[in-house]
Amino acid sequence: MKGLLIILILVILYVFYPRYDLMIKQSPFDEHSTLEGSGYLTEGRCRDAAKAMQAHYYHCSAKNVWGQIFGTYTSYDPKERYADPDLFRDLHTQ
């Protein structure tokens, strides 16, 4: 019974614990970021990786398995992100 409880806790941690992706821009005026690294377990390691690359404009984006399975995260590709006009209908009707 204790083993089952430990397995359940580990599964919950795996599904909901965030992992970080390192997104880097070449300048502050760029619209698009490039994915330079993924799967960092802490935000600090993601920042350290950005500093090691000497990146000035970066963002550590948190994701977890739950969001990836159920599609609650959008794609990094702007063509896919903005492809569905129904998502932005309320923005254009004002």
XYZ file of N, CA and C in Angstrom:
282
model
N 0.809 -1.189 0.000
C 0.000 0.000 0.000
C 0.863 1.268 0.000
N 1.961 1.237 0.770
C 2.841 2.396 0.800
C 3.513 2.596 -0.556
N 3.833 1.483 -1.203
C 4.458 1.559 -2.520
C 3.525 2.194 -3.541
N 2.248 1.864 -3.465
C 1.254 2.443 -4.366
C 1.117 3.948 -4.132
N 1.162 4.357 -2.878
C 1.091 5.773 -2.546
C 2.314 6.522 -3.076
N 3.477 5.939 -2.958
C 4.703 6.560 -3.467
C 4.647 6.685 -4.987
N 4.180 5.646 -5.650
C 4.052 5.686 -7.114
C 3.065 6.757 -7.528
N 1.946 6.880 -6.832
C 0.942 7.897 -7.142
C 1.521 9.306 -6.974
N 2.269 9.525 -5.916
C 2.890 10.838 -5.690
C 3.896 11.146 -6.784
N 4.691 10.169 -7.194
C 5.673 10.386 -8.257
C 5.003 10.692 -9.592
N 3.906 10.026 -9.887
C 3.168 10.292 -11.124
C 2.587 11.702 -11.108
N 2.035 12.108 -9.985
C 1.474 13.463 -9.872
C 2.570 14.506 -10.042
N 3.726 14.290 -9.436
C 4.844 15.218 -9.608
C 5.294 15.277 -11.061
N 5.369 14.133 -11.713
C 5.792 14.103 -13.116
C 4.819 14.870 -14.008
N 3.538 14.724 -13.750
C 2.527 15.346 -14.601
C 2.418 16.854 -14.364
N 2.562 17.302 -13.121
C 2.307 18.707 -12.812
C 3.549 19.546 -12.529
N 4.721 18.934 -12.354
C 5.924 19.720 -12.058
C 6.389 20.434 -13.327
N 6.616 21.733 -13.267
C 6.989 22.469 -14.485
C 8.418 22.202 -14.919
N 8.599 22.175 -16.216
C 9.920 22.150 -16.839
C 10.000 23.405 -17.685
N 11.200 23.930 -17.837
C 11.357 25.236 -18.461
C 12.016 25.128 -19.824
N 11.523 25.928 -20.765
C 12.111 26.065 -22.096
C 12.777 27.426 -22.171
N 13.946 27.471 -22.787
C 14.690 28.714 -22.935
C 14.395 29.310 -24.300
N 13.757 30.479 -24.293
C 13.419 31.202 -25.511
C 14.317 32.436 -25.596
N 15.000 32.612 -26.741
C 15.950 33.709 -26.894
C 15.570 34.569 -28.092
N 15.675 35.899 -27.901
C 15.513 36.872 -28.985
C 16.875 37.481 -29.286
N 17.092 37.860 -30.520
C 18.352 38.492 -30.902
C 18.379 39.964 -30.511
N 17.220 40.614 -30.524
C 17.129 42.013 -30.117
C 15.773 42.223 -29.450
N 15.614 43.289 -28.701
C 14.323 43.494 -28.031
C 13.190 43.816 -28.997
N 13.524 44.138 -30.240
C 12.502 44.495 -31.221
C 12.063 43.317 -32.079
N 12.692 42.152 -31.925
C 12.281 40.964 -32.668
C 10.938 40.477 -32.146
N 10.085 40.063 -33.083
C 8.792 39.509 -32.689
C 8.893 38.034 -32.347
N 9.852 37.349 -32.932
C 9.936 35.905 -32.791
C 11.101 35.514 -31.896
N 10.833 34.570 -31.024
C 11.869 33.985 -30.191
C 12.239 32.625 -30.751
N 13.463 32.198 -30.502
C 13.875 30.868 -30.919
C 14.061 29.996 -29.692
N 13.692 28.743 -29.821
C 13.843 27.781 -28.740
C 15.290 27.309 -28.728
N 16.011 27.619 -27.658
C 17.428 27.269 -27.561
C 17.676 26.081 -26.660
N 16.780 25.802 -25.754
C 16.948 24.662 -24.852
C 15.625 24.329 -24.197
N 15.455 23.087 -23.803
C 14.202 22.696 -23.161
C 14.464 21.636 -22.107
N 13.506 21.477 -21.212
C 13.581 20.437 -20.203
C 14.354 20.815 -18.957
N 14.584 22.084 -18.710
C 15.261 22.496 -17.484
C 14.315 22.284 -16.306
N 14.824 21.690 -15.229
C 13.968 21.369 -14.094
C 13.693 22.564 -13.192
N 14.586 23.549 -13.209
C 14.361 24.745 -12.405
C 14.551 25.977 -13.275
N 13.934 27.065 -12.849
C 14.079 28.313 -13.586
C 15.504 28.844 -13.466
N 16.144 28.555 -12.348
C 17.520 28.983 -12.158
C 18.471 28.344 -13.158
N 18.277 27.069 -13.444
C 19.128 26.403 -14.440
C 18.869 26.951 -15.835
N 17.631 27.296 -16.103
C 17.298 27.900 -17.391
C 18.001 29.251 -17.525
N 17.976 30.048 -16.479
C 18.666 31.344 -16.499
C 20.177 31.171 -16.625
N 20.721 30.175 -15.922
C 22.155 29.920 -16.019
C 22.562 29.540 -17.441
N 21.708 28.771 -18.113
C 21.990 28.399 -19.505
C 21.968 29.628 -20.405
N 21.041 30.545 -20.147
C 20.975 31.779 -20.943
C 22.209 32.637 -20.691
N 22.645 32.707 -19.459
C 23.841 33.483 -19.142
C 25.081 32.842 -19.749
N 25.124 31.507 -19.793
C 26.257 30.822 -20.406
C 26.326 31.095 -21.905
N 25.167 31.290 -22.539
C 25.122 31.635 -23.959
C 25.303 33.130 -24.186
N 25.397 33.873 -23.098
C 25.524 35.327 -23.125
C 24.338 35.975 -23.853
N 23.165 35.446 -23.587
C 21.945 35.985 -24.186
C 21.434 37.137 -23.328
N 21.099 38.224 -23.961
C 20.598 39.381 -23.237
C 19.081 39.404 -23.183
N 18.430 38.881 -24.197
C 16.971 38.915 -24.290
C 16.449 37.487 -24.305
N 16.077 37.000 -23.149
C 15.624 35.611 -23.040
C 14.411 35.533 -22.133
N 13.740 34.397 -22.231
C 12.566 34.132 -21.416
C 12.551 32.645 -21.101
N 12.319 32.299 -19.855
C 12.186 30.905 -19.446
C 10.692 30.595 -19.329
N 10.200 29.794 -20.242
C 8.783 29.472 -20.322
C 8.506 28.150 -19.613
N 7.613 28.173 -18.629
C 7.289 26.969 -17.855
C 6.214 26.151 -18.562
N 6.428 24.855 -18.592
C 5.448 23.918 -19.145
C 5.436 22.667 -18.280
N 4.301 21.976 -18.294
C 4.243 20.682 -17.629
C 3.566 19.678 -18.550
N 3.609 18.431 -18.164
C 3.077 17.353 -19.004
C 1.563 17.487 -19.165
N 0.874 17.910 -18.117
C -0.584 18.066 -18.177
C -0.976 19.025 -19.304
N -0.335 20.162 -19.373
C -0.647 21.132 -20.410
C -0.301 20.647 -21.795
N 0.763 19.857 -21.911
C 1.148 19.330 -23.221
C 0.195 18.251 -23.694
N -0.303 17.432 -22.782
C -1.226 16.360 -23.159
C -2.577 16.930 -23.590
N -3.094 17.870 -22.839
C -4.429 18.388 -23.100
C -4.428 19.652 -23.945
N -3.288 20.037 -24.472
C -3.219 21.137 -25.427
C -3.547 22.497 -24.844
N -3.233 22.725 -23.579
C -3.512 24.031 -22.998
C -2.406 25.026 -23.289
N -1.335 24.572 -23.923
C -0.258 25.467 -24.328
C -0.353 25.687 -25.822
N -0.032 26.874 -26.263
C -0.044 27.149 -27.691
C 1.324 26.868 -28.268
N 1.380 26.780 -29.544
C 2.619 26.513 -30.251
C 3.506 27.750 -30.225
N 4.803 27.542 -30.368
C 5.734 28.660 -30.476
C 5.650 29.306 -31.856
N 5.137 28.585 -32.809
C 5.070 29.085 -34.176
C 3.893 30.054 -34.299
N 4.153 31.323 -34.606
C 3.048 32.292 -34.684
C 2.018 31.948 -35.752
N 2.421 31.280 -36.826
C 1.456 30.903 -37.854
C 0.418 29.950 -37.287
N 0.851 29.012 -36.443
C -0.088 28.099 -35.814
C -0.859 28.788 -34.690
N -0.180 29.648 -33.953
C -0.794 30.308 -32.807
C -1.948 31.197 -33.228
N -1.801 31.918 -34.334
C -2.819 32.860 -34.764
C -3.633 32.348 -35.952
N -3.575 31.061 -36.244
C -4.257 30.499 -37.406
C -5.775 30.454 -37.216
N -6.239 30.310 -35.998
C -7.670 30.184 -35.751
C -8.264 31.559 -35.438
N -8.989 32.173 -36.369
C -9.511 33.528 -36.132
C -10.600 33.572 -35.062
N -11.236 32.441 -34.769
C -12.277 32.435 -33.743
C -11.720 32.745 -32.359
N -10.441 32.441 -32.148
C -9.845 32.724 -30.850
C -9.708 34.222 -30.596
N -9.640 35.009 -31.667
C -9.396 36.434 -31.531
C -10.567 37.278 -32.026
N -11.728 36.663 -32.186
C -12.890 37.377 -32.695
C -13.297 38.528 -31.768
N -13.260 38.306 -30.453
C -13.668 39.363 -29.528
C -12.703 40.549 -29.546
N -11.467 40.346 -29.950
C -10.503 41.436 -30.029
C -10.780 42.354 -31.203
N -11.345 41.785 -32.269
C -11.561 42.562 -33.483
C -12.954 43.170 -33.587
N -13.844 42.813 -32.688
C -15.206 43.326 -32.765
C -15.434 44.550 -31.883
N -14.436 45.007 -31.206
C -14.604 46.147 -30.302
C -14.540 47.451 -31.033
